[in-house]
Amino acid sequence: MRLRALTAGAVTAVLALSMAACGSSDSGSANPSVDAGAQFEAGTTMAKLKTAGKIKIGTKFDQPLFGLKGLDGKPAGFDVEVAKLVAAKLGLSADKIEWVESQSKFREEYIEQGKVDLVVATYTINDKRKERVSFAGPYYQAGQDLMVKKDSTVDGPEALKAANAKVCSVTGSTPAEKIKEYVDPSNIVLFDVYSKCADALRTGQVQAVTTDNVILLGLIDASKGEFKLVGKPFTTEPYGIGIKKGDTKFCQFIDDTLKAADSNGDYAKAWKDTAGKVAPEAPKLPELSACS
Ligand code: GLU
């Protein structure tokens, strides 16, 4: 069962179960085993990173389940675990990672400028972005959905206009573009991060938040019953790992890492330790796209 196939009722049941069973805020995980003897062809990004002995990774800092900065200053979540798997294959342990908050609108820029070596940040692969960066993966497939207050009657994007609902999303994200098909521009509210959208929903400044279902699930989990998922995904969002445009060897290396993690159970474990606390069914690694 894929998350995007879950009904609203099923998601609610899953949420209730997970909150009762294991508490919902702890999304930490044991670090994957580091490939200390890793060898790479001279001149490749892999060789450079291994020699440098450190790596800068862009992720989100305010998205529970995928990338949420904890009190210890370190982010936790599924994206963070996937990134650690890549670092480990480079021979770099988690303490050699410098985490760089990469809000949606800055991801391409940070990769182009070398502010980060890669981005794992609920980052949808699409043609527009591929003009500026390359993607390894996809390593997960989400779908755009809506989050509303528990008592809301909004049951899908088509209902937003009639309800004259203000809808919140994030600048530079795919959902911010897509929602224009359903809502007048004057009713779209954009912030830099989704946690601010959740605050705006709480205070009644907006009546809905739109982004990927799994991001919303994390915010719903944190809302302690105040919000619900509408549960009707209306796009597909394949998550890729963003790297410098045209770095095919690095893309291939990351894809090989994902495949190995899938077969040795590390991918399933990364899910189980993080997003799996709210959505227990582990996803299947999607078919990887050709590196270009
Ligand atoms: N996956 C979508 C995107 O890459 C939405 C999530 C996000 O903004 O990170 O734009």
mmCIF file of C-alpha atoms and ligand atoms in Angstrom:
data_model
loop_
_atom_site.group_PDB
_atom_site.id
_atom_site.type_symbol
_atom_site.label_atom_id
_atom_site.label_comp_id
_atom_site.label_asym_id
_atom_site.label_seq_id
_atom_site.Cartn_x
_atom_site.Cartn_y
_atom_site.Cartn_z
ATOM 1 C CA MET A 1 0.000 0.000 0.000
ATOM 2 C CA ARG A 2 1.455 3.333 -1.034
ATOM 3 C CA LEU A 3 0.896 6.445 1.055
ATOM 4 C CA ARG A 4 -0.787 8.156 -1.855
ATOM 5 C CA ALA A 5 -3.259 5.327 -2.011
ATOM 6 C CA LEU A 6 -4.225 5.686 1.631
ATOM 7 C CA THR A 7 -7.691 7.003 2.318
ATOM 8 C CA ALA A 8 -8.136 9.812 4.801
ATOM 9 C CA GLY A 9 -9.665 7.334 7.218
ATOM 10 C CA ALA A 10 -6.796 4.914 6.908
ATOM 11 C CA VAL A 11 -4.265 7.669 7.479
ATOM 12 C CA THR A 12 -6.144 8.809 10.577
ATOM 13 C CA ALA A 13 -6.144 5.259 11.895
ATOM 14 C CA VAL A 14 -2.445 4.911 11.161
ATOM 15 C CA LEU A 15 -1.725 8.173 12.934
ATOM 16 C CA ALA A 16 -3.719 7.193 15.987
ATOM 17 C CA LEU A 17 -1.992 3.828 16.118
ATOM 18 C CA SER A 18 1.487 5.225 15.830
ATOM 19 C CA MET A 19 0.934 7.929 18.410
ATOM 20 C CA ALA A 20 -0.387 5.402 20.880
ATOM 21 C CA ALA A 21 2.300 2.839 20.124
ATOM 22 C CA CYS A 22 5.552 4.683 20.008
ATOM 23 C CA GLY A 23 5.216 8.392 20.629
ATOM 24 C CA SER A 24 5.614 10.568 17.620
ATOM 25 C CA SER A 25 8.401 13.067 17.985
ATOM 26 C CA ASP A 26 11.465 10.830 18.136
ATOM 27 C CA SER A 27 12.687 10.175 14.619
ATOM 28 C CA GLY A 28 16.344 9.476 15.339
ATOM 29 C CA SER A 29 18.189 6.413 14.024
ATOM 30 C CA ALA A 30 21.393 4.465 14.399
ATOM 31 C CA ASN A 31 23.975 5.516 11.825
ATOM 32 C CA PRO A 32 24.641 3.217 8.838
ATOM 33 C CA SER A 33 27.952 1.361 8.640
ATOM 34 C CA VAL A 34 30.685 3.400 6.983
ATOM 35 C CA ASP A 35 32.560 1.981 3.976
ATOM 36 C CA ALA A 36 36.025 2.896 5.281
ATOM 37 C CA GLY A 37 37.865 1.183 2.399
ATOM 38 C CA ALA A 38 35.916 2.906 -0.392
ATOM 39 C CA GLN A 39 38.085 3.621 -3.472
ATOM 40 C CA PHE A 40 37.169 6.050 -6.238
ATOM 41 C CA GLU A 41 38.473 7.048 -9.640
ATOM 42 C CA ALA A 42 40.669 10.156 -9.356
ATOM 43 C CA GLY A 43 38.961 13.397 -10.283
ATOM 44 C CA THR A 44 35.434 12.229 -9.479
ATOM 45 C CA THR A 45 33.220 13.987 -6.944
ATOM 46 C CA MET A 46 33.341 10.811 -4.867
ATOM 47 C CA ALA A 47 37.169 10.886 -4.728
ATOM 48 C CA LYS A 48 37.165 14.601 -3.864
ATOM 49 C CA LEU A 49 34.689 14.171 -1.032
ATOM 50 C CA LYS A 50 36.480 11.134 0.357
ATOM 51 C CA THR A 51 39.803 13.015 0.329
ATOM 52 C CA ALA A 52 38.221 16.112 1.901
ATOM 53 C CA GLY A 53 36.853 13.872 4.663
ATOM 54 C CA LYS A 54 33.632 15.888 4.885
ATOM 55 C CA ILE A 55 30.475 16.645 2.947
ATOM 56 C CA LYS A 56 27.896 19.447 2.918
ATOM 57 C CA ILE A 57 24.339 18.183 2.572
ATOM 58 C CA GLY A 58 21.266 20.318 2.035
ATOM 59 C CA THR A 59 18.050 19.234 3.734
ATOM 60 C CA LYS A 60 14.971 20.699 5.388
ATOM 61 C CA PHE A 61 15.053 21.725 9.040
ATOM 62 C CA ASP A 62 11.327 22.100 9.757
ATOM 63 C CA GLN A 63 9.710 19.028 8.209
ATOM 64 C CA PRO A 64 8.914 16.317 10.767
ATOM 65 C CA LEU A 65 9.530 12.752 9.467
ATOM 66 C CA PHE A 66 11.800 13.905 6.602
ATOM 67 C CA GLY A 67 14.114 16.622 7.907
ATOM 68 C CA LEU A 68 13.554 18.233 11.297
ATOM 69 C CA LYS A 69 16.291 19.898 13.303
ATOM 70 C CA GLY A 70 16.349 18.537 16.830
ATOM 71 C CA LEU A 71 17.376 20.116 20.110
ATOM 72 C CA ASP A 72 20.871 18.686 19.557
ATOM 73 C CA GLY A 73 21.135 20.871 16.430
ATOM 74 C CA LYS A 74 21.090 17.893 14.088
ATOM 75 C CA PRO A 75 18.317 17.138 11.616
ATOM 76 C CA ALA A 76 16.439 13.824 11.706
ATOM 77 C CA GLY A 77 14.091 12.132 9.255
ATOM 78 C CA PHE A 78 13.920 9.915 6.180
ATOM 79 C CA ASP A 79 15.791 12.377 3.944
ATOM 80 C CA VAL A 80 18.501 12.658 6.578
ATOM 81 C CA GLU A 81 18.848 8.867 6.755
ATOM 82 C CA VAL A 82 19.051 8.567 2.953
ATOM 83 C CA ALA A 83 21.756 11.242 2.942
ATOM 84 C CA LYS A 84 23.687 9.388 5.662
ATOM 85 C CA LEU A 85 23.610 6.234 3.520
ATOM 86 C CA VAL A 86 25.254 8.128 0.656
ATOM 87 C CA ALA A 87 27.869 9.655 2.965
ATOM 88 C CA ALA A 88 28.610 6.239 4.512
ATOM 89 C CA LYS A 89 29.307 4.766 1.041
ATOM 90 C CA LEU A 90 31.777 7.591 0.499
ATOM 91 C CA GLY A 91 33.556 6.514 3.668
ATOM 92 C CA LEU A 92 32.157 9.440 5.667
ATOM 93 C CA SER A 93 30.477 8.930 9.020
ATOM 94 C CA ALA A 94 27.491 11.052 10.055
ATOM 95 C CA ASP A 95 29.684 13.393 12.117
ATOM 96 C CA LYS A 96 31.512 14.380 8.909
ATOM 97 C CA ILE A 97 28.308 15.800 7.457
ATOM 98 C CA GLU A 98 27.689 19.526 7.606
ATOM 99 C CA TRP A 99 23.901 19.973 7.351
ATOM 100 C CA VAL A 100 22.774 23.054 5.462
ATOM 101 C CA GLU A 101 19.146 24.136 5.698
ATOM 102 C CA SER A 102 17.910 24.232 2.099
ATOM 103 C CA GLN A 103 14.507 25.863 1.792
ATOM 104 C CA SER A 104 12.577 25.013 -1.368
ATOM 105 C CA LYS A 105 13.426 28.152 -3.315
ATOM 106 C CA PHE A 106 17.188 27.929 -2.664
ATOM 107 C CA ARG A 107 17.902 24.319 -3.648
ATOM 108 C CA GLU A 108 19.058 24.835 -7.252
ATOM 109 C CA GLU A 109 21.076 27.908 -6.259
ATOM 110 C CA TYR A 110 22.863 26.127 -3.412
ATOM 111 C CA ILE A 111 23.836 23.236 -5.695
ATOM 112 C CA GLU A 112 25.026 25.542 -8.490
ATOM 113 C CA GLN A 113 27.078 27.654 -6.080
ATOM 114 C CA GLY A 114 28.638 24.655 -4.348
ATOM 115 C CA LYS A 115 27.114 25.690 -1.028
ATOM 116 C CA VAL A 116 26.103 22.038 -0.762
ATOM 117 C CA ASP A 117 27.492 18.863 -2.383
ATOM 118 C CA LEU A 118 24.039 17.340 -2.649
ATOM 119 C CA VAL A 119 20.463 18.013 -1.620
ATOM 120 C CA VAL A 120 18.088 15.481 -0.068
ATOM 121 C CA ALA A 121 15.062 17.616 0.783
ATOM 122 C CA THR A 122 11.667 16.334 -0.406
ATOM 123 C CA TYR A 123 12.956 17.525 -3.789
ATOM 124 C CA THR A 124 10.740 16.672 -6.758
ATOM 125 C CA ILE A 125 12.514 15.773 -9.993
ATOM 126 C CA ASN A 126 11.135 17.838 -12.881
ATOM 127 C CA ASP A 127 12.270 19.190 -16.248
ATOM 128 C CA LYS A 128 12.465 22.827 -15.160
ATOM 129 C CA ARG A 129 14.826 21.960 -12.316
ATOM 130 C CA LYS A 130 16.805 19.639 -14.578
ATOM 131 C CA GLU A 131 17.814 22.695 -16.599
ATOM 132 C CA ARG A 132 19.944 23.754 -13.606
ATOM 133 C CA VAL A 133 20.769 20.582 -11.631
ATOM 134 C CA SER A 134 20.882 16.802 -12.075
ATOM 135 C CA PHE A 135 19.052 14.248 -9.975
ATOM 136 C CA ALA A 136 19.879 10.778 -8.733
ATOM 137 C CA GLY A 137 16.932 8.568 -7.808
ATOM 138 C CA PRO A 138 14.010 8.809 -7.401
ATOM 139 C CA TYR A 139 14.216 7.292 -3.918
ATOM 140 C CA TYR A 140 10.564 7.934 -2.989
ATOM 141 C CA GLN A 141 7.315 8.999 -4.597
ATOM 142 C CA ALA A 142 4.942 11.373 -2.838
ATOM 143 C CA GLY A 143 1.802 13.154 -4.063
ATOM 144 C CA GLN A 144 0.459 16.654 -3.508
ATOM 145 C CA ASP A 145 -2.414 16.789 -1.044
ATOM 146 C CA LEU A 146 -4.199 19.190 1.318
ATOM 147 C CA MET A 147 -4.111 19.619 5.075
ATOM 148 C CA VAL A 148 -7.081 21.289 6.767
ATOM 149 C CA LYS A 149 -8.457 21.764 10.278
ATOM 150 C CA LYS A 150 -10.099 18.689 11.698
ATOM 151 C CA ASP A 151 -13.649 20.041 11.312
ATOM 152 C CA SER A 152 -13.171 21.372 7.744
ATOM 153 C CA THR A 153 -15.517 20.190 4.987
ATOM 154 C CA VAL A 154 -12.934 20.726 2.225
ATOM 155 C CA ASP A 155 -12.627 17.292 0.607
ATOM 156 C CA GLY A 156 -10.316 17.966 -2.334
ATOM 157 C CA PRO A 157 -8.708 20.758 -4.360
ATOM 158 C CA GLU A 158 -11.936 21.317 -6.338
ATOM 159 C CA ALA A 159 -13.716 22.346 -3.135
ATOM 160 C CA LEU A 160 -11.284 25.184 -2.346
ATOM 161 C CA LYS A 161 -12.803 27.806 -4.654
ATOM 162 C CA ALA A 162 -16.380 27.353 -3.448
ATOM 163 C CA ALA A 163 -15.177 27.600 0.144
ATOM 164 C CA ASN A 164 -13.262 30.797 -0.760
ATOM 165 C CA ALA A 165 -10.390 29.172 1.104
ATOM 166 C CA LYS A 166 -6.997 30.764 1.469
ATOM 167 C CA VAL A 167 -4.347 28.142 0.775
ATOM 168 C CA CYS A 168 -0.772 28.211 2.044
ATOM 169 C CA SER A 169 2.317 26.764 0.397
ATOM 170 C CA VAL A 170 6.014 27.530 -0.015
ATOM 171 C CA THR A 171 7.806 29.728 -2.558
ATOM 172 C CA GLY A 172 9.760 27.771 -5.171
ATOM 173 C CA SER A 173 7.857 24.526 -4.555
ATOM 174 C CA THR A 174 5.920 22.447 -7.094
ATOM 175 C CA PRO A 175 2.666 22.575 -5.034
ATOM 176 C CA ALA A 176 2.743 26.380 -5.054
ATOM 177 C CA GLU A 177 2.609 26.214 -8.872
ATOM 178 C CA LYS A 178 0.047 23.435 -9.170
ATOM 179 C CA ILE A 179 -2.454 24.987 -6.755
ATOM 180 C CA LYS A 180 -2.879 27.928 -9.170
ATOM 181 C CA GLU A 181 -5.099 25.601 -11.229
ATOM 182 C CA TYR A 182 -7.607 25.460 -8.366
ATOM 183 C CA VAL A 183 -7.440 28.786 -6.491
ATOM 184 C CA ASP A 184 -7.384 32.491 -7.411
ATOM 185 C CA PRO A 185 -3.921 34.024 -6.971
ATOM 186 C CA SER A 186 -5.285 36.394 -4.306
ATOM 187 C CA ASN A 187 -6.129 33.356 -2.148
ATOM 188 C CA ILE A 188 -2.642 31.789 -2.321
ATOM 189 C CA VAL A 189 -0.369 32.589 0.609
ATOM 190 C CA LEU A 190 3.318 31.724 0.278
ATOM 191 C CA PHE A 191 5.946 31.415 3.005
ATOM 192 C CA ASP A 192 9.546 30.178 2.928
ATOM 193 C CA VAL A 193 8.879 27.018 4.991
ATOM 194 C CA TYR A 194 5.881 24.750 5.623
ATOM 195 C CA SER A 195 5.951 25.107 9.416
ATOM 196 C CA LYS A 196 4.814 28.730 8.924
ATOM 197 C CA CYS A 197 1.883 27.437 6.855
ATOM 198 C CA ALA A 198 0.925 25.135 9.730
ATOM 199 C CA ASP A 199 0.987 28.144 12.085
ATOM 200 C CA ALA A 200 -1.230 30.104 9.680
ATOM 201 C CA LEU A 201 -3.715 27.222 9.544
ATOM 202 C CA ARG A 202 -3.759 27.028 13.323
ATOM 203 C CA THR A 203 -4.519 30.751 13.701
ATOM 204 C CA GLY A 204 -7.149 30.723 10.927
ATOM 205 C CA GLN A 205 -5.221 33.003 8.541
ATOM 206 C CA VAL A 206 -5.537 30.250 5.915
ATOM 207 C CA GLN A 207 -8.033 27.400 5.574
ATOM 208 C CA ALA A 208 -5.749 24.854 3.910
ATOM 209 C CA VAL A 209 -2.075 23.986 3.439
ATOM 210 C CA THR A 210 -0.900 22.244 0.317
ATOM 211 C CA THR A 211 2.247 20.253 -0.300
ATOM 212 C CA ASP A 212 3.300 16.602 -0.503
ATOM 213 C CA ASN A 213 1.198 14.170 1.541
ATOM 214 C CA VAL A 214 4.175 12.901 3.546
ATOM 215 C CA ILE A 215 5.219 16.408 4.586
ATOM 216 C CA LEU A 216 1.642 17.093 5.655
ATOM 217 C CA LEU A 217 1.548 13.807 7.602
ATOM 218 C CA GLY A 218 4.475 15.011 9.686
ATOM 219 C CA LEU A 219 2.766 18.332 10.406
ATOM 220 C CA ILE A 220 -0.503 16.537 11.229
ATOM 221 C CA ASP A 221 1.314 14.210 13.597
ATOM 222 C CA ALA A 222 2.828 17.237 15.332
ATOM 223 C CA SER A 223 -0.576 19.002 15.506
ATOM 224 C CA LYS A 224 -1.903 16.455 18.028
ATOM 225 C CA GLY A 225 -5.256 16.053 16.329
ATOM 226 C CA GLU A 226 -5.854 19.655 15.261
ATOM 227 C CA PHE A 227 -5.304 19.030 11.528
ATOM 228 C CA LYS A 228 -6.224 16.267 9.097
ATOM 229 C CA LEU A 229 -5.110 15.114 5.677
ATOM 230 C CA VAL A 230 -7.715 15.379 2.929
ATOM 231 C CA GLY A 231 -6.153 12.216 1.503
ATOM 232 C CA LYS A 232 -6.719 12.735 -2.234
ATOM 233 C CA PRO A 233 -3.295 13.201 -3.805
ATOM 234 C CA PHE A 234 -3.563 15.043 -7.120
ATOM 235 C CA THR A 235 0.026 14.910 -8.459
ATOM 236 C CA THR A 236 3.004 12.560 -8.369
ATOM 237 C CA GLU A 237 6.178 13.910 -6.779
ATOM 238 C CA PRO A 238 9.226 11.690 -7.356
ATOM 239 C CA TYR A 239 11.909 12.694 -4.858
ATOM 240 C CA GLY A 240 15.442 12.943 -6.245
ATOM 241 C CA ILE A 241 18.852 13.714 -4.813
ATOM 242 C CA GLY A 242 19.995 16.977 -6.360
ATOM 243 C CA ILE A 243 23.611 17.280 -7.520
ATOM 244 C CA LYS A 244 25.664 19.489 -9.877
ATOM 245 C CA LYS A 245 24.271 19.418 -13.406
ATOM 246 C CA GLY A 246 25.894 16.780 -15.582
ATOM 247 C CA ASP A 247 27.794 14.948 -12.799
ATOM 248 C CA THR A 248 26.784 11.577 -14.230
ATOM 249 C CA LYS A 249 29.354 9.540 -12.296
ATOM 250 C CA PHE A 250 28.154 10.943 -8.977
ATOM 251 C CA CYS A 251 24.545 10.307 -10.012
ATOM 252 C CA GLN A 252 25.411 6.700 -10.892
ATOM 253 C CA PHE A 253 27.240 6.248 -7.590
ATOM 254 C CA ILE A 254 24.208 7.518 -5.646
ATOM 255 C CA ASP A 255 21.860 5.275 -7.648
ATOM 256 C CA ASP A 256 24.094 2.268 -6.920
ATOM 257 C CA THR A 257 24.039 3.232 -3.242
ATOM 258 C CA LEU A 258 20.228 3.368 -3.272
ATOM 259 C CA LYS A 259 20.020 -0.043 -4.964
ATOM 260 C CA ALA A 260 22.424 -1.584 -2.453
ATOM 261 C CA ALA A 261 20.493 -0.029 0.451
ATOM 262 C CA ASP A 262 17.306 -1.466 -0.990
ATOM 263 C CA SER A 263 18.711 -4.982 -1.189
ATOM 264 C CA ASN A 264 20.503 -5.020 2.170
ATOM 265 C CA GLY A 265 17.543 -3.596 4.116
ATOM 266 C CA ASP A 266 19.076 -0.184 4.918
ATOM 267 C CA TYR A 267 16.432 1.622 2.842
ATOM 268 C CA ALA A 268 13.567 -0.089 4.677
ATOM 269 C CA LYS A 269 15.293 0.578 8.011
ATOM 270 C CA ALA A 270 15.723 4.271 7.167
ATOM 271 C CA TRP A 271 11.954 4.469 6.613
ATOM 272 C CA LYS A 272 11.060 2.401 9.666
ATOM 273 C CA ASP A 273 13.191 4.562 11.976
ATOM 274 C CA THR A 274 11.695 7.834 10.716
ATOM 275 C CA ALA A 275 8.537 8.315 8.616
ATOM 276 C CA GLY A 276 7.607 4.706 9.352
ATOM 277 C CA LYS A 277 6.647 5.759 12.873
ATOM 278 C CA VAL A 278 3.623 7.476 11.353
ATOM 279 C CA ALA A 279 3.239 5.507 8.099
ATOM 280 C CA PRO A 280 4.444 2.002 9.022
ATOM 281 C CA GLU A 281 4.188 0.414 5.563
ATOM 282 C CA ALA A 282 7.674 0.727 4.022
ATOM 283 C CA PRO A 283 7.668 2.167 0.488
ATOM 284 C CA LYS A 284 9.191 0.268 -2.429
ATOM 285 C CA LEU A 285 12.246 1.931 -3.932
ATOM 286 C CA PRO A 286 10.900 3.404 -7.213
ATOM 287 C CA GLU A 287 12.507 2.483 -10.519
ATOM 288 C CA LEU A 288 15.574 4.724 -10.888
ATOM 289 C CA SER A 289 15.793 7.142 -13.812
ATOM 290 C CA ALA A 290 18.780 7.119 -16.162
ATOM 291 C CA CYS A 291 21.542 9.520 -15.075
ATOM 292 C CA SER A 292 22.109 12.420 -17.476
HETATM 293 N N1 GLU B 1 8.260 18.055 -3.480
HETATM 294 C C1 GLU B 1 7.847 19.407 -3.703
HETATM 295 C C2 GLU B 1 8.968 20.247 -4.260
HETATM 296 O O1 GLU B 1 10.064 19.773 -4.422
HETATM 297 C C3 GLU B 1 7.283 20.045 -2.456
HETATM 298 C C4 GLU B 1 8.097 19.875 -1.227
HETATM 299 C C5 GLU B 1 9.126 20.948 -1.001
HETATM 300 O O2 GLU B 1 8.847 22.151 -1.238
HETATM 301 O O3 GLU B 1 10.214 20.592 -0.555
HETATM 302 O O4 GLU B 1 8.768 21.385 -4.574
#
